Every structure is written in C-alpha cells, then in structure tokens.
Short mmCIF file of C-alpha atoms in Angstrom, two decimals:
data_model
loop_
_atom_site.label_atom_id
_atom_site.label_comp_id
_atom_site.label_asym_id
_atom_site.label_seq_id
_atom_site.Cartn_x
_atom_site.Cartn_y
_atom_site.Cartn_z
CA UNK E 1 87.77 99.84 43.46
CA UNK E 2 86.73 103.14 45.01
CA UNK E 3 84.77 103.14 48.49
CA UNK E 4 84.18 105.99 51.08
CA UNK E 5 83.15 105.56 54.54
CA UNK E 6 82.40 108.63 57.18
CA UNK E 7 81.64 108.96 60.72
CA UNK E 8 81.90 105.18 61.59
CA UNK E 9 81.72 105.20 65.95
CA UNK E 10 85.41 103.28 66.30
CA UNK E 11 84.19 102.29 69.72
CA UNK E 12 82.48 99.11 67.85
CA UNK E 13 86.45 98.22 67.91
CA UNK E 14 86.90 98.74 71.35
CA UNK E 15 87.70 94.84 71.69
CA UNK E 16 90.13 94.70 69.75
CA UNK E 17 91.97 97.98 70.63
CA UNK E 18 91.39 97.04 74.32
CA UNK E 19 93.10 93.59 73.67
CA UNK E 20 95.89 94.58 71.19
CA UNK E 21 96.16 98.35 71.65
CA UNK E 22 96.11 98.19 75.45
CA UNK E 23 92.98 100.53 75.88
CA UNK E 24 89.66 100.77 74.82
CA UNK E 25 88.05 103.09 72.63
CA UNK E 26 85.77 105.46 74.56
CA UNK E 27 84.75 107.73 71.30
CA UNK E 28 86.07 108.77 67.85
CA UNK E 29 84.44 108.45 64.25
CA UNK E 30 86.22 106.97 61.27
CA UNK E 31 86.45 107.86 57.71
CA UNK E 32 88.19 106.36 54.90
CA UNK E 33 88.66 107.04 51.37
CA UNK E 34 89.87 103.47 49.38
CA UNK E 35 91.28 103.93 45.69
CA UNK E 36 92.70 100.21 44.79
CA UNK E 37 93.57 99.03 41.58
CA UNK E 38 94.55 95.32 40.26
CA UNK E 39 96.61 94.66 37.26
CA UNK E 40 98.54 91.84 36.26
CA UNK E 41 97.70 90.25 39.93
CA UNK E 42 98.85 93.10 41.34
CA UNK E 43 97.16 95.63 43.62
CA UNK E 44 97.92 99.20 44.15
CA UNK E 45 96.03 101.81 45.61
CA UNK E 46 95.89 104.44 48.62
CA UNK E 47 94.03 104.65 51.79
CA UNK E 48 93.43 108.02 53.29
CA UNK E 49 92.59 107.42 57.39
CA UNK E 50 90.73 110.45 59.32
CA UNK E 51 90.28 109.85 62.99
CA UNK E 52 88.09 112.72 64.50
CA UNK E 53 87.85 113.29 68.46
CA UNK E 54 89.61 109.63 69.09
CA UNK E 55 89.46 109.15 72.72
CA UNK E 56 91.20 106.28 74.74
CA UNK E 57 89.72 104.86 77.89
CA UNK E 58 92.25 103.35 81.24
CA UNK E 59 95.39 101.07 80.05
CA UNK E 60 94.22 96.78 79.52
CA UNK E 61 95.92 94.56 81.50
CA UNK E 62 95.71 92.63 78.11
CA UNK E 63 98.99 90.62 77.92
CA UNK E 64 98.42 91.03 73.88
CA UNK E 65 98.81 94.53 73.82
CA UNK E 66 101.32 96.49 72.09
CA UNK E 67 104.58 97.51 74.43
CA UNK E 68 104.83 100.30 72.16
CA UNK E 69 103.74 104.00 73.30
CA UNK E 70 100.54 104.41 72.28
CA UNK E 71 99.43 107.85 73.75
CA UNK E 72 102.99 108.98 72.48
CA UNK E 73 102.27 108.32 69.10
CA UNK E 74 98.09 109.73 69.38
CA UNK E 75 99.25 112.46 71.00
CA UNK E 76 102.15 113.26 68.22
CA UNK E 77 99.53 112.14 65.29
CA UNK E 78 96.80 114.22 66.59
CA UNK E 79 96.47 117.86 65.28
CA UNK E 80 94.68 120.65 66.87
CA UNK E 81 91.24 119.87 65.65
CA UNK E 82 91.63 116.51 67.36
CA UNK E 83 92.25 114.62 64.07
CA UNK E 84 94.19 111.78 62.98
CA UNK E 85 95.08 111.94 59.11
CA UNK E 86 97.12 109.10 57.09
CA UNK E 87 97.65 108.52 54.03
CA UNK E 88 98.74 104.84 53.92
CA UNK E 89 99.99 103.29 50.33
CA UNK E 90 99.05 99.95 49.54
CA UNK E 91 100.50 97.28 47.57
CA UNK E 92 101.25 93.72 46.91
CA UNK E 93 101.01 90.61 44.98
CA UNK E 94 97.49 88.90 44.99
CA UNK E 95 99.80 85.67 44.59
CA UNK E 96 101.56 85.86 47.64
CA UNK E 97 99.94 83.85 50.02
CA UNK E 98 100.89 86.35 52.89
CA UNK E 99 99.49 88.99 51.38
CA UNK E 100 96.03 90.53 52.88
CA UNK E 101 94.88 94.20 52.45
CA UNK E 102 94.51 93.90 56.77
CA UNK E 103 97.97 92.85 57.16
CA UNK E 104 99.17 95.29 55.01
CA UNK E 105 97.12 98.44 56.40
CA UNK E 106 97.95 96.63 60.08
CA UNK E 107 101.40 96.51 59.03
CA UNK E 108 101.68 100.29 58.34
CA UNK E 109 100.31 101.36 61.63
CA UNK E 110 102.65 99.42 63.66
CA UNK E 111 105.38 100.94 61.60
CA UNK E 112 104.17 104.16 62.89
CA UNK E 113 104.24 103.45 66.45
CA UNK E 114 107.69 101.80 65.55
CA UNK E 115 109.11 105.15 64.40
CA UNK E 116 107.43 106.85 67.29
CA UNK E 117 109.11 104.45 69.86
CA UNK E 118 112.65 104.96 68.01
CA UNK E 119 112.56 107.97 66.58
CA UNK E 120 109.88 110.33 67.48
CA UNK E 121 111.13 113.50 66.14
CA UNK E 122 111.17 112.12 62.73
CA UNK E 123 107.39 111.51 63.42
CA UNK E 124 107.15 115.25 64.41
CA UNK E 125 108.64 116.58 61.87
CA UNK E 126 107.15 114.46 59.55
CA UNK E 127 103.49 115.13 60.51
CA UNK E 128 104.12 118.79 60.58
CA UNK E 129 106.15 119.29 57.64
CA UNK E 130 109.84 119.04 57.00
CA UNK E 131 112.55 116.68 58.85
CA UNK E 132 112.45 116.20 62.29
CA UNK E 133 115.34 114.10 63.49
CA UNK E 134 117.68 117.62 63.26
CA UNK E 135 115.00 118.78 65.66
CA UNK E 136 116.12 116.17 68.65
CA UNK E 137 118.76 118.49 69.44
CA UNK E 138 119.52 122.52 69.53
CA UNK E 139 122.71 123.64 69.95
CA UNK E 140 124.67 126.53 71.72
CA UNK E 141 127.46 127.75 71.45
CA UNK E 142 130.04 126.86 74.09
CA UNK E 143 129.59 129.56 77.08
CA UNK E 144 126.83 131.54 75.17
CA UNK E 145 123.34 131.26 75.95
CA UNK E 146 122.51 133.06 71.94
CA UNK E 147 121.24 130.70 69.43
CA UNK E 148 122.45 130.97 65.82
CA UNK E 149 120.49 131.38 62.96
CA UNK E 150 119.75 127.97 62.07
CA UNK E 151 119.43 126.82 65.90
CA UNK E 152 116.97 129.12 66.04
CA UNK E 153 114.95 127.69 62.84
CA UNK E 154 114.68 124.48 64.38
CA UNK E 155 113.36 126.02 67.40
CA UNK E 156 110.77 127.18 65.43
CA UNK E 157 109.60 124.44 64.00
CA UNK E 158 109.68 122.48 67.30
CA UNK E 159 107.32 125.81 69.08
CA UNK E 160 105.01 125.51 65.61
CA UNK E 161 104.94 122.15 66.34
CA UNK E 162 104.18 122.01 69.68
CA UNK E 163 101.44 124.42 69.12
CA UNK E 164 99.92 122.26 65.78
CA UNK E 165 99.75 119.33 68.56
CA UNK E 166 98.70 120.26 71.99
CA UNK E 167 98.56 117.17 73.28
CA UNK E 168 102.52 117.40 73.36
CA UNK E 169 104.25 118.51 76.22
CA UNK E 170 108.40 119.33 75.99
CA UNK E 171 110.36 119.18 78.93
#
C-alpha cells in the first residue's frame, strides 16, 4: 500500500490536540508519504511526517493532556523553514489484537516527547545530525577559560544547532 497526502489544514485536529496535546492547533498543513507492506500477517512499512508552519494556540486546561513538554519538543523538532520532518517505521503483527497502525504511529510520537522530556540533547543531536547527549555538557579545563579541541567541536554543533532551530533558546 502506497498513499500520499499534502497540505491537509491540521487545525481540523484541533480537538483532539486541544484535549490530549494541551493546545489547539491554530495553523499548519500536513503531508504524508505511506509505503506499507503485509506478508505472512505481517506489516512493515514507513511513514514520512512533514509538518509545515505548525502553530499552537494558549495551553487547555484539558486534564487529558500530555504532562510532557510540548513546545520543548516543537521547538527542538522544528527546523528553520518551520518544518516538522519524521520518518516513523512501522511494524507489527496483524494477529495481535493490540496492534493498530494509530497506536503504533501514536506510540512513536509520544516516544519522542519521552526522549525530549529525558533526554533532550539526544533529540538535538539527533535531528541535526550526529549524537547529542556528549553535547549536555562542555568542559574546561580547571582554572582556564580555553576550550580544547574537541570541547570546542561540540560547541559547534550545539551553535549549528541552535542556528538550524531558532525556536531554541540556550541559557
């Protein structure tokens, strides 16, 4: 199964995002690309996500809503052209009663916003290319404010990052 979908208006989700997400979708347009396969009751495929101009209204009082951080994780996922690209693998066992292609692709978002909420350099770096947990940290000599060579190399991929997602702000 191949489909493609472009520029679907995500506010039309706005209920649900407002109500599980903890804001509602003011503007942003969707596009997928699907490429499933089933064999021997099982399905494989990929599911490539773009999220263009995605734009969050004021926080729900919803008590349904994720307690995860939300703008932390847009604001990480979000590149300078104000897109959102994933590439989310899909698989499972069309015999496992739990198993649903929503639950799955549901199930891979919250993962990110896990990762974001425990480790968000990882996200970083991942997003942007190469690790990121070595980025949580830069260090200096004792009594020397000179960075070594590879300290400095990690602050360069933090500054590149930083300026891939402006959204970001380092303190």
């Amino acid at each position: 199964l191949m489909m493609n979908l472009k520029g679907y208006d995500v506010p039309a989700f706005t209920a649900y995002s407002r109500k599980y997400v903890g804001y509602p979708i003011q503007k942003g347009k969707l596009s997928l690309d699907l490429k499933y396969a089933v064999a021997n009751r099982k399905l494989t495929g990929e599911t490539a996500v773009l999220v263009d101009q995605l734009t969050l209204g004021p926080k729900s009082d919803s008590p349904d809503a994720t307690s995860l951080p939300v703008k932390l994780a847009l604001a990480i996922l979000t590149d300078r052209k104000g897109q959102i690209r994933l590439d989310v693998p899909v698989g499972g066992s069309l015999d496992d009663p739990e198993f649903t292609l929503g639950r799955v692709i549901l199930r891979a978002l919250v993962n990110i916003l896990e990762k974001v909420a425990t480790s968000p350099f990882a996200l970083l770096g991942a997003v942007v290319g190469g690790g990121g947990e070595e980025l949580k940290d830069i260090a200096f000599e004792p009594g020397l404010a000179r960075l070594e060579d590879p300290e400095l190399a990690k602050l360069g991929k933090l500054a590149s990052a930083l300026v891939e997602r402006p959204a970001l702000n380092l303190e």
